[in-house]
Coordinates of C-alpha atoms in Angstrom, one line a residue:
Chain A
M1 CA -0.2 0.3 -0.1
G2 CA 1.1 3.2 -0.8
L3 CA 2.6 6.1 1.5
D4 CA 0.1 8.5 1.4
L5 CA 3.2 11.3 1.7
G6 CA 0.7 14.1 1.6
A7 CA -0.9 13.0 4.8
L8 CA 2.4 11.9 6.6
F9 CA 3.7 15.8 5.7
R10 CA 0.7 17.5 6.7
E11 CA 1.1 15.4 10.4
Y12 CA 4.1 15.7 11.2
H13 CA 6.6 18.1 9.2
E14 CA 5.9 21.2 11.0
S15 CA 7.0 19.4 14.4
L16 CA 9.4 18.0 12.8
V17 CA 11.4 20.7 11.6
R18 CA 10.4 22.5 14.7
M19 CA 12.2 20.0 16.5
L20 CA 15.3 19.6 14.4
T21 CA 15.2 24.3 14.6
R22 CA 15.3 23.7 18.1
R23 CA 17.8 20.9 18.1
T24 CA 20.3 22.4 15.8
G25 CA 19.3 26.3 16.0
D26 CA 19.7 26.1 12.5
R27 CA 16.0 26.8 10.8
G28 CA 17.3 26.0 7.5
R29 CA 19.7 22.7 8.2
A30 CA 16.3 21.9 10.1
E31 CA 14.1 22.0 6.9
E32 CA 17.2 20.5 4.7
L33 CA 17.1 17.8 7.8
A34 CA 13.2 17.7 7.5
Q35 CA 13.3 17.2 3.6
E36 CA 15.6 14.5 3.5
T37 CA 14.0 12.5 6.4
F38 CA 10.7 12.6 4.2
A39 CA 12.9 11.7 0.8
R40 CA 13.6 8.5 3.0
A41 CA 10.0 7.6 3.7
V42 CA 9.3 8.0 0.5
A43 CA 11.8 5.0 -0.1
A44 CA 10.9 3.0 2.6
P45 CA 7.5 4.2 4.1
P46 CA 7.3 3.2 7.4
T47 CA 4.6 1.7 9.6
N48 CA 4.8 3.4 12.2
P49 CA 5.6 7.3 10.7
R50 CA 6.1 9.5 13.7
P51 CA 8.6 8.0 15.8
W52 CA 10.4 6.1 12.5
L53 CA 10.6 9.9 11.1
F54 CA 12.0 11.4 14.3
A55 CA 14.6 8.7 14.6
V56 CA 15.7 9.4 11.2
A57 CA 15.8 12.5 11.5
L58 CA 17.7 12.3 14.5
N59 CA 20.1 9.9 12.8
L60 CA 21.0 12.0 10.0
L61 CA 21.7 14.9 12.2
R62 CA 24.6 12.4 14.0
E63 CA 25.3 11.4 10.7
E64 CA 26.4 15.1 9.2
G65 CA 28.0 15.7 12.6
R66 CA 30.2 12.8 11.9
N67 CA 30.8 13.8 8.5
A68 CA 33.4 16.9 8.2
A69 CA 33.2 17.5 5.0
T70 CA 29.6 17.9 5.3
R71 CA 30.0 20.2 8.3
E72 CA 32.6 21.8 6.3
R73 CA 30.6 22.6 3.1
R74 CA 27.2 24.0 5.5
L75 CA 28.5 27.2 5.8
V76 CA 26.8 30.4 7.4
L77 CA 23.7 31.8 6.3
V78 CA 23.8 34.4 4.1
K79 CA 22.5 36.8 6.8
D80 CA 19.4 39.1 5.5
E81 CA 20.1 42.3 6.7
D82 CA 16.6 43.6 4.9
H83 CA 14.7 40.4 6.2
V84 CA 11.7 42.5 7.7
A85 CA 10.8 41.3 10.9
P86 CA 8.2 42.2 13.7
Y87 CA 8.8 45.2 15.1
E88 CA 10.1 45.2 18.8
Q89 CA 11.8 47.5 21.0
P90 CA 15.2 47.3 20.9
D91 CA 15.4 45.7 24.6
E92 CA 13.1 43.1 24.0
A93 CA 14.9 41.7 21.1
Y94 CA 18.4 42.1 22.6
E95 CA 16.4 40.1 25.7
R96 CA 14.7 37.5 23.5
E97 CA 18.4 36.8 22.1
E98 CA 19.6 36.4 25.4
T99 CA 16.9 33.9 26.2
R100 CA 17.4 32.2 23.3
L101 CA 21.8 31.8 23.3
Q102 CA 21.2 30.6 26.9
V103 CA 18.8 28.3 26.3
R104 CA 20.6 27.0 23.5
A105 CA 23.5 26.5 26.0
A106 CA 21.5 24.8 28.5
L107 CA 20.7 22.5 25.9
A108 CA 24.2 22.3 24.9
H109 CA 24.8 20.9 28.1
L110 CA 22.6 18.2 27.9
S111 CA 24.2 14.2 26.7
E112 CA 22.6 14.1 23.4
R113 CA 20.5 11.2 24.3
D114 CA 19.3 13.6 26.9
R115 CA 18.4 16.2 24.5
D116 CA 16.5 14.3 21.7
V117 CA 14.6 13.2 24.9
L118 CA 13.3 16.3 25.7
L119 CA 12.8 17.5 22.1
L120 CA 10.5 14.5 21.8
Q121 CA 8.5 14.9 24.7
A122 CA 7.9 18.8 23.7
E123 CA 7.1 17.8 20.7
G124 CA 3.7 16.1 22.1
F125 CA 5.3 12.6 22.2
D126 CA 4.8 10.0 24.7
Y127 CA 6.8 7.6 26.4
D128 CA 5.9 5.0 24.2
E129 CA 6.8 6.8 20.8
I130 CA 10.1 8.1 22.5
A131 CA 11.3 5.0 23.5
Q132 CA 10.5 4.1 19.7
A133 CA 12.3 6.9 18.2
T134 CA 15.4 6.9 20.2
G135 CA 15.7 3.2 21.0
L136 CA 15.8 3.6 24.8
S137 CA 13.7 1.4 26.8
R138 CA 10.3 3.2 27.8
G139 CA 11.0 2.6 32.0
A140 CA 14.2 4.4 30.9
I141 CA 12.1 7.5 29.7
G142 CA 11.1 8.5 32.9
T143 CA 14.5 9.0 34.6
T144 CA 15.5 10.7 31.6
L145 CA 13.4 13.2 31.0
A146 CA 13.7 13.9 34.8
R147 CA 17.7 14.1 34.7
A148 CA 17.3 16.3 31.7
R149 CA 14.4 19.0 33.0
K150 CA 16.7 19.2 35.7
R151 CA 20.1 19.8 34.4
M152 CA 18.6 21.8 31.6
L153 CA 17.1 24.5 34.6
E154 CA 20.2 24.6 36.4
V155 CA 22.5 25.4 33.6
Y156 CA 19.7 28.0 32.6
T157 CA 19.3 29.6 35.5
Q158 CA 23.3 29.6 36.3
G159 CA 23.1 30.8 32.9
E160 CA 20.6 33.5 33.4
G161 CA 22.5 34.9 36.0
G162 CA 24.8 36.5 34.2
A163 CA 27.6 33.8 34.1
H164 CA 29.7 33.4 30.9
V165 CA 28.1 29.6 29.8
A166 CA 30.3 28.0 27.2
R167 CA 28.8 26.8 24.3
G168 CA 28.7 23.3 23.8
Chain B
M1 CA 4.4 3.1 49.4
S2 CA 8.1 4.2 49.7
H3 CA 9.2 8.0 48.2
V4 CA 8.1 8.3 44.3
D5 CA 11.4 8.4 42.9
D6 CA 11.8 11.5 40.3
G7 CA 11.5 9.2 37.2
T8 CA 8.1 8.0 38.9
L9 CA 7.1 11.6 39.2
H10 CA 7.6 12.6 36.2
E11 CA 6.1 10.0 34.5
L12 CA 3.1 11.2 36.7
V13 CA 3.6 14.8 35.6
D14 CA 3.7 13.2 31.7
N15 CA 0.7 11.2 32.4
A16 CA 2.7 8.4 31.0
L17 CA 1.7 6.0 34.4
D18 CA -0.7 3.5 33.9
A19 CA -3.8 3.6 36.3
A20 CA -2.7 1.3 38.7
M21 CA 0.2 3.1 39.1
R22 CA -1.2 7.0 38.9
V23 CA -3.6 5.7 41.5
E24 CA -1.0 4.7 44.0
V25 CA 1.1 7.5 43.6
E26 CA -1.4 10.0 43.9
A27 CA -2.5 8.7 47.0
H28 CA 0.9 8.7 48.4
L29 CA 1.1 12.2 47.3
A30 CA -1.8 13.1 49.4
S31 CA -0.3 12.1 52.9
C32 CA 3.6 13.0 52.1
G33 CA 4.9 16.7 51.8
D34 CA 7.7 15.9 50.6
C35 CA 6.8 13.8 47.6
A36 CA 3.9 16.6 47.0
R37 CA 6.6 19.1 47.2
R38 CA 8.7 17.8 44.5
Y39 CA 6.2 16.7 42.1
A40 CA 4.9 20.4 42.2
E41 CA 8.4 21.0 41.3
A42 CA 8.5 18.7 38.5
T43 CA 5.3 20.1 37.4
A44 CA 6.7 23.7 37.3
M45 CA 10.0 22.2 35.5
A46 CA 8.4 20.9 32.8
R47 CA 6.3 23.5 32.2
Q48 CA 9.7 26.2 32.0
I49 CA 11.1 23.7 29.8
V50 CA 8.0 24.1 27.3
T51 CA 8.5 27.6 27.4
L52 CA 12.0 27.8 27.1
L53 CA 12.2 26.0 24.1
G54 CA 9.7 28.2 22.8
A55 CA 12.1 30.5 22.5
L56 CA 14.3 28.9 20.1
D57 CA 11.8 28.2 17.7
V58 CA 12.7 30.2 14.3
P59 CA 8.9 31.0 12.7
V60 CA 10.6 33.3 9.9
P61 CA 13.6 31.9 8.2
R62 CA 16.4 33.5 7.0
I63 CA 17.1 33.5 3.6
R64 CA 19.7 30.6 2.2
V65 CA 20.9 30.6 -0.9
M66 CA 21.1 26.8 -2.2
P67 CA 23.5 26.6 -6.0
P68 CA 23.0 22.8 -7.1
V69 CA 25.6 20.2 -7.0
T70 CA 26.8 20.3 -10.3
A71 CA 28.7 17.9 -12.2
A72 CA 31.8 19.9 -11.8
G73 CA 31.0 19.6 -8.1
V74 CA 29.3 22.4 -6.0
A75 CA 28.5 25.0 -7.5
P76 CA 31.1 28.3 -6.5
S77 CA 29.9 30.5 -4.0
V78 CA 28.0 33.1 -4.8
A79 CA 29.9 36.5 -5.1
G80 CA 29.1 39.6 -3.8
G81 CA 29.8 38.6 -0.2
A82 CA 27.1 36.0 -0.3
T83 CA 27.3 32.5 1.5
V84 CA 25.7 29.3 0.1
I85 CA 25.0 26.3 1.6
P86 CA 25.4 23.7 -1.1
M87 CA 22.2 21.5 -1.5
R88 CA 22.7 17.6 -2.0
S89 CA 21.9 16.6 -5.3
R90 CA 18.9 14.4 -4.6
M91 CA 17.5 17.1 -2.4
T92 CA 18.3 19.2 -5.9
V93 CA 16.4 16.5 -7.7
L94 CA 13.4 16.4 -5.6
Q95 CA 13.3 20.6 -5.4
R96 CA 13.4 20.8 -8.9
V97 CA 11.0 17.6 -9.4
A98 CA 8.6 18.9 -6.9
I99 CA 8.7 22.6 -8.8
A100 CA 8.2 20.9 -11.8
A101 CA 5.7 19.3 -10.9
S102 CA 3.3 21.5 -8.6
V103 CA 2.3 24.9 -7.5
M104 CA 1.2 25.4 -4.4
L105 CA 0.9 28.3 -2.3
V106 CA -1.4 29.9 -0.2
A107 CA -2.3 33.0 -1.0
G108 CA 1.1 33.8 -3.0
V109 CA 2.0 36.0 -5.2
S110 CA 5.1 35.5 -7.7
Y111 CA 6.4 38.2 -10.0
Q112 CA 9.5 38.3 -12.1
V113 CA 12.9 40.0 -12.6
G114 CA 13.1 39.8 -16.2
K115 CA 13.3 41.6 -19.6
R116 CA 11.4 42.2 -22.2
G117 CA 11.8 40.0 -25.1
D118 CA 13.6 37.1 -23.5
A119 CA 11.0 33.9 -23.9
A120 CA 8.9 33.5 -21.0
A121 CA 9.8 31.5 -18.1
K122 CA 7.0 30.2 -15.6
V123 CA 7.0 30.2 -12.1
V124 CA 6.5 27.3 -10.6
A125 CA 7.4 27.0 -6.8
M126 CA 6.4 24.9 -4.5
D127 CA 5.3 25.6 -1.0
R128 CA 5.2 23.9 2.2
D129 CA 2.1 22.7 3.3
V130 CA -0.5 25.6 3.8
S131 CA -1.3 24.6 7.7
A132 CA 2.4 23.7 8.3
S133 CA 3.5 27.6 6.8
M134 CA 1.1 29.7 8.4
R135 CA 1.5 28.2 12.0
A136 CA 5.7 27.6 11.4
A137 CA 5.7 31.1 9.7
P138 CA 3.2 33.4 11.1
M139 CA 2.9 36.6 9.2
R140 CA 4.7 39.0 11.5
A141 CA 6.6 40.7 8.8
A142 CA 5.8 44.5 8.0
P143 CA 3.0 44.7 5.9
S144 CA 3.8 43.1 2.4
V145 CA 1.0 42.5 0.1
V146 CA 2.2 39.3 0.2
D147 CA 0.6 39.0 3.8
G148 CA -2.4 41.2 2.7
I149 CA -3.4 38.8 0.4
A150 CA -2.7 35.6 2.6
D151 CA -4.9 37.5 4.8
S152 CA -7.5 38.2 2.7
F153 CA -7.6 34.9 1.4
M154 CA -7.6 33.3 4.7
A155 CA -10.4 36.1 5.8
A156 CA -12.5 35.0 2.7
P157 CA -12.5 31.8 1.9
A158 CA -15.9 31.5 0.2
P159 CA -16.0 32.6 -2.7
S160 CA -18.4 35.5 -3.5
A161 CA -19.0 37.9 -6.2
R162 CA -16.2 39.1 -7.9
Q163 CA -15.6 42.6 -7.9
R164 CA -13.3 45.0 -8.8
T165 CA -11.7 47.8 -6.3
R166 CA -9.9 50.9 -7.7
G167 CA -6.9 51.7 -6.0
G168 CA -6.3 54.7 -4.4
P169 CA -2.8 55.9 -3.0
R170 CA -3.3 53.0 -0.8
A171 CA -4.9 50.6 -3.0
E172 CA -5.4 47.5 -1.8
S173 CA -4.9 43.9 -2.9
E174 CA -6.2 42.8 -5.7
M175 CA -7.1 39.2 -6.3
V176 CA -10.0 37.3 -8.2
A177 CA -10.9 34.1 -6.8
S178 CA -13.2 32.0 -7.1
G179 CA -14.7 28.7 -6.7
A180 CA -13.3 25.6 -7.0
G181 CA -15.6 24.4 -9.6
A182 CA -14.2 27.2 -11.9
T183 CA -13.7 25.9 -15.1
A184 CA -13.9 27.3 -18.3
G185 CA -12.8 30.6 -17.6
V186 CA -9.4 29.3 -16.3
A187 CA -7.5 31.2 -18.5
G188 CA -5.4 30.2 -21.7
E189 CA -3.1 32.1 -19.7
A190 CA -0.2 29.9 -19.2
A191 CA -0.8 29.3 -15.6
A192 CA 1.0 26.9 -14.1
V193 CA -2.0 25.3 -12.2
A194 CA -0.4 22.4 -10.9
T195 CA -2.0 19.3 -9.3
P196 CA -2.3 20.4 -5.7
V197 CA 1.0 19.1 -4.0
V198 CA 1.2 19.7 -0.7
V199 CA 4.5 18.3 0.2
P200 CA 8.1 18.2 -1.3
P201 CA 9.4 15.9 -1.9
P202 CA 6.0 15.0 -3.6
L203 CA 6.3 12.7 -6.4
P204 CA 5.6 14.5 -9.6
R205 CA 2.2 14.6 -11.3
V206 CA 1.9 14.9 -14.5
T207 CA -1.5 15.1 -15.7
A208 CA -3.3 16.1 -19.1
P209 CA -2.1 19.0 -20.8
P210 CA -4.5 21.2 -21.8
Q211 CA -5.7 22.1 -25.4
G212 CA -5.7 25.4 -26.5
A213 CA -3.7 28.0 -28.5
L214 CA -1.2 27.6 -25.4
A215 CA 0.0 24.6 -26.2
Q216 CA 0.8 23.1 -22.9
K217 CA 2.8 20.3 -22.4
S218 CA 3.2 17.7 -20.1
I219 CA 6.9 17.8 -18.0
A220 CA 8.1 15.1 -16.9
P221 CA 10.9 15.9 -14.3
G222 CA 14.2 15.9 -14.9
A223 CA 16.3 19.1 -15.8
P224 CA 16.9 18.8 -19.4
A225 CA 13.4 18.2 -20.1
D226 CA 12.5 21.5 -18.3
R227 CA 14.5 23.7 -20.0
D228 CA 13.6 21.9 -23.7
D229 CA 9.9 22.1 -22.7
A230 CA 10.5 25.7 -21.1
R231 CA 12.0 26.9 -24.0
R232 CA 9.0 25.6 -25.9
E233 CA 6.1 26.9 -23.6
Q234 CA 8.4 30.0 -23.2
N235 CA 7.6 31.1 -26.7
V236 CA 4.4 30.0 -26.5
E237 CA 3.3 32.1 -23.4
R238 CA 4.6 34.9 -25.3
R239 CA 1.3 34.7 -27.3
V240 CA -0.6 34.6 -24.8
S241 CA 0.7 37.5 -22.4
I242 CA -0.7 40.3 -21.3
G243 CA -2.7 42.2 -24.5
D244 CA -3.1 39.8 -26.1
A245 CA -7.2 37.5 -26.5
E246 CA -6.7 35.0 -23.8
T247 CA -8.8 31.8 -25.2
P248 CA -10.0 30.2 -22.0
S249 CA -8.7 26.6 -23.3
Q250 CA -8.8 23.9 -20.9
S251 CA -12.1 22.2 -18.5
S252 CA -11.3 22.4 -15.4
T253 CA -10.1 19.3 -15.1
A254 CA -7.2 19.9 -17.7
R255 CA -4.0 21.4 -15.3
Q256 CA -0.9 22.2 -17.1
I257 CA 2.2 21.3 -14.9
A258 CA 5.1 23.5 -16.1
S259 CA 8.2 24.1 -14.5
Q260 CA 10.4 26.8 -16.6
T261 CA 13.5 28.3 -16.5
P262 CA 14.5 30.7 -18.9
A263 CA 16.0 29.4 -22.1
Q264 CA 19.2 31.2 -21.6
T265 CA 20.6 34.2 -19.1
P266 CA 19.9 37.3 -20.3
A267 CA 22.5 39.3 -20.8
Q268 CA 20.9 42.5 -18.8
T269 CA 18.5 41.8 -16.2
R270 CA 16.9 44.8 -15.1
S271 CA 16.6 44.9 -11.5
Q272 CA 12.9 45.3 -10.3
A273 CA 11.1 46.4 -7.5
P274 CA 9.6 43.7 -5.6
V275 CA 5.4 43.7 -5.2
Q276 CA 5.7 46.5 -2.4
A277 CA 3.7 46.6 0.7
A278 CA 0.6 48.0 1.0
T279 CA 2.5 50.5 3.8
P280 CA 1.6 54.0 2.5
A281 CA 1.8 53.4 -0.9
T282 CA 2.3 56.5 -3.0
T283 CA 1.9 53.8 -6.0
Q284 CA -0.3 55.0 -8.7
D285 CA -2.0 52.4 -9.8
V286 CA -3.6 53.0 -12.9
L287 CA -5.7 50.4 -13.3
R288 CA -6.5 49.9 -16.8
K289 CA -8.9 47.1 -17.8
A290 CA -7.1 45.3 -20.7
S291 CA -9.3 42.4 -20.2
S292 CA -10.0 40.3 -23.3
P293 CA -13.8 40.7 -23.7
E294 CA -13.8 37.2 -25.3
S295 CA -12.7 35.4 -22.8
M296 CA -14.7 37.2 -20.3
N297 CA -17.5 36.7 -22.1
R298 CA -16.9 33.6 -22.0
S299 CA -16.7 33.0 -18.8
A300 CA -19.5 34.5 -18.0
V301 CA -21.7 32.2 -19.7
A302 CA -20.0 29.3 -19.4
G303 CA -18.7 29.8 -15.7
G304 CA -21.6 30.4 -14.2
E305 CA -21.3 29.1 -11.2
M306 CA -18.2 30.6 -10.7
Q307 CA -17.7 32.8 -8.2
S308 CA -14.8 35.3 -6.8
A309 CA -13.6 36.4 -3.7
L310 CA -13.4 40.4 -3.4
P311 CA -10.7 40.9 -5.2
K312 CA -8.1 43.6 -3.9
V313 CA -5.5 45.6 -5.8
I314 CA -2.0 45.0 -5.3
P315 CA -0.3 48.2 -5.4
L316 CA 3.7 48.1 -7.1
A317 CA 5.3 51.1 -5.2
G318 CA 6.9 53.0 -8.6
Y319 CA 4.5 51.1 -10.8
S320 CA 2.0 51.6 -12.6
T321 CA -0.7 48.7 -13.6
V322 CA -1.2 49.2 -17.5
E323 CA -2.6 46.2 -18.4
E324 CA -5.5 43.6 -16.6
A325 CA -6.7 40.7 -18.0
S326 CA -8.9 38.9 -15.5
V327 CA -11.0 36.4 -15.8
P328 CA -13.3 34.2 -13.4
A329 CA -10.7 32.2 -11.3
M330 CA -7.7 34.4 -12.3
T331 CA -6.3 37.6 -12.8
R332 CA -3.2 38.8 -14.8
R333 CA -1.4 42.4 -14.6
R334 CA 1.5 43.7 -16.0
Y335 CA 3.1 46.0 -14.1
I336 CA 5.5 48.6 -15.4
S337 CA 7.6 51.0 -14.1
A338 CA 9.1 54.7 -15.5
A339 CA 12.1 53.3 -16.6
G340 CA 10.0 50.6 -18.4
T341 CA 10.5 47.5 -16.0
E342 CA 7.8 44.9 -16.3
I343 CA 6.6 42.9 -14.2
D344 CA 4.1 40.3 -15.0
L345 CA 1.8 38.8 -12.3
S346 CA -1.1 36.3 -12.1
I347 CA -3.0 34.9 -9.4
M348 CA -5.4 32.2 -9.5
Q349 CA -7.1 30.0 -7.2
S350 CA -6.8 26.7 -7.5
F351 CA -9.7 24.5 -8.4
D352 CA -9.5 22.1 -5.5
D353 CA -9.3 24.2 -2.8
P354 CA -11.0 27.9 -2.4
K355 CA -8.3 28.5 0.2
R356 CA -5.2 27.3 -2.3
T357 CA -4.0 30.1 -4.7
L358 CA -1.8 29.1 -7.4
A359 CA 0.7 31.5 -8.6
T360 CA 2.1 31.7 -12.1
V361 CA 4.0 33.9 -14.1
A362 CA 4.3 34.7 -17.3
S363 CA 7.4 36.3 -17.8
T364 CA 11.0 36.7 -19.0
P365 CA 12.3 35.9 -16.0
E366 CA 15.8 35.8 -14.9
F367 CA 14.5 34.5 -11.6
V368 CA 11.0 34.2 -10.4
V369 CA 10.2 34.8 -6.7
T370 CA 7.3 33.8 -4.9
S371 CA 6.0 34.7 -1.7
V372 CA 3.7 32.8 0.2
N373 CA 2.8 34.0 3.8
G374 CA 6.4 35.5 3.9
R375 CA 7.9 33.0 2.5
S376 CA 9.6 32.9 -0.6
T377 CA 11.6 30.9 -2.8
V378 CA 13.6 32.0 -5.5
R379 CA 14.2 30.3 -8.6
W380 CA 17.2 31.5 -10.6
H381 CA 18.8 30.4 -13.5
A382 CA 21.6 31.6 -14.0
R383 CA 25.4 31.1 -15.2
G384 CA 24.0 27.6 -16.9
L385 CA 22.7 26.6 -13.3
D386 CA 19.3 26.2 -10.8
Y387 CA 19.5 28.1 -8.1
V388 CA 16.7 27.8 -5.3
L389 CA 16.5 30.3 -2.8
Q390 CA 14.8 29.8 -0.1
G391 CA 13.5 32.0 3.3
A392 CA 11.0 34.6 4.3
V393 CA 12.4 37.9 3.7
S394 CA 10.9 40.4 2.1
P395 CA 10.5 40.7 -1.8
D396 CA 13.1 43.8 -1.7
S397 CA 15.5 41.8 -0.3
L398 CA 15.4 39.1 -2.7
I399 CA 15.9 41.0 -5.0
K400 CA 19.0 42.5 -4.0
L401 CA 20.4 39.7 -2.9
A402 CA 19.4 38.3 -6.7
T403 CA 21.2 41.0 -8.4
Q404 CA 24.1 41.1 -6.2
L405 CA 23.7 37.3 -7.6
K406 CA 23.9 37.7 -10.9
R407 CA 26.7 40.1 -10.3

């Protein structure tokens, strides 16, 4: 039976891109990864799409990270100076950016596995799905989340205190 | 039971405990102050994490230029300081196939930079799923025509009687949208009306070409084919560009799929002002109806059941509208600047979904920009390469960037 790619896409694409954006800090890259992931779904239609898609995406991400050549080719985003963003006060914009950096830094302090679990949970995955997508046992998810949340908030609140947080 | 461990507490927070366990844990929490406090903390933590992660979301992506991976390897970096991110070849193919196969925009507008005299080309831009792009890229940009159009489309999904408004200094966006049942009126314009494809990468769907003056043809995926077809279609296109009598050709089921890139890179490309915002538009928006009476009549007769939503005029700063042709389901407008730069613009409503707009441009493009809900895709053919540029940026900056790239 054919894969209803359209339905799959409608269901999961946004969530996938969001998760990958949070994971990488780079929306463009997230979209590329998502595209690649969906392309693979076409090639090998999954029976259990959501965990599958996210697992594939996270794997691709890992592979990419390991592949130095790919990393180098991934150059800096073109910054669009004329980008029309919604107007905000300069101090708001600054704060927003600060928060963003701090959250990214906090996330970077987690282990890769903890980070993945956290992000999947944030996308509404239930524990079973998280287990499937990450290969962890279902029983381990609760403790993983407990640890990840705690750690992330620890680091974040430290960072908020103004201490320089090393980027991971 | 003994105190509840962290993992279990979080499972409770996430509602991941089976019924029996939950009852047990809740019973314990009811009688144990410490655990109850820890549970409250865990709940707060989970909530805070959600908020913090939200801060990482990027609703409006930045612009990226993705040159294709050519046989010679990665395409050279673009001059002008723009850095490039290479597209994997597979994605290139998929994207091009996607582009070839369909156009689906939500309240999108597209326009082209080009010069008169070159073969016309069509834009087919793929966009993401409607809801996805809407949610992920909320229109928060400064008022732009695109957003305005999108707004108007989303606000008026139900087709209504078609009207036309004359633009004042602050002309509204005009669009002619008609019901999903649009039939014969669907102009002979070589609008790349494609089968609705919601997904990139979709499998290309090539459907029957229409009859009529426009020798449209199905286009199979693949770059070389595209170009050849493009060249041919471009020539055909010219004949039916604005000003010519538009022949409503095909039936509603006939869909044209076109993917075109300019046959060659024109020596010069005019820079163009993008479709400008509806912000204090000092544009003189002269609406002169150059619609072909034939097609209008025909559609009036044939398309009795066709209705259109309230169209709004799209102002283009620095440009006046010199020609316009409208039939139910589609509007075409040519803008011309004082310097003689032309922009051809057409907007058409999807057959299948009144909320969706298909936008195509038949003009003389070196590159084509399609904007949907603030997210733009630029298809640009230059130096023998096809470039696809994505991002959510203002049309101004896209034009600027593309002009740089052109050098």
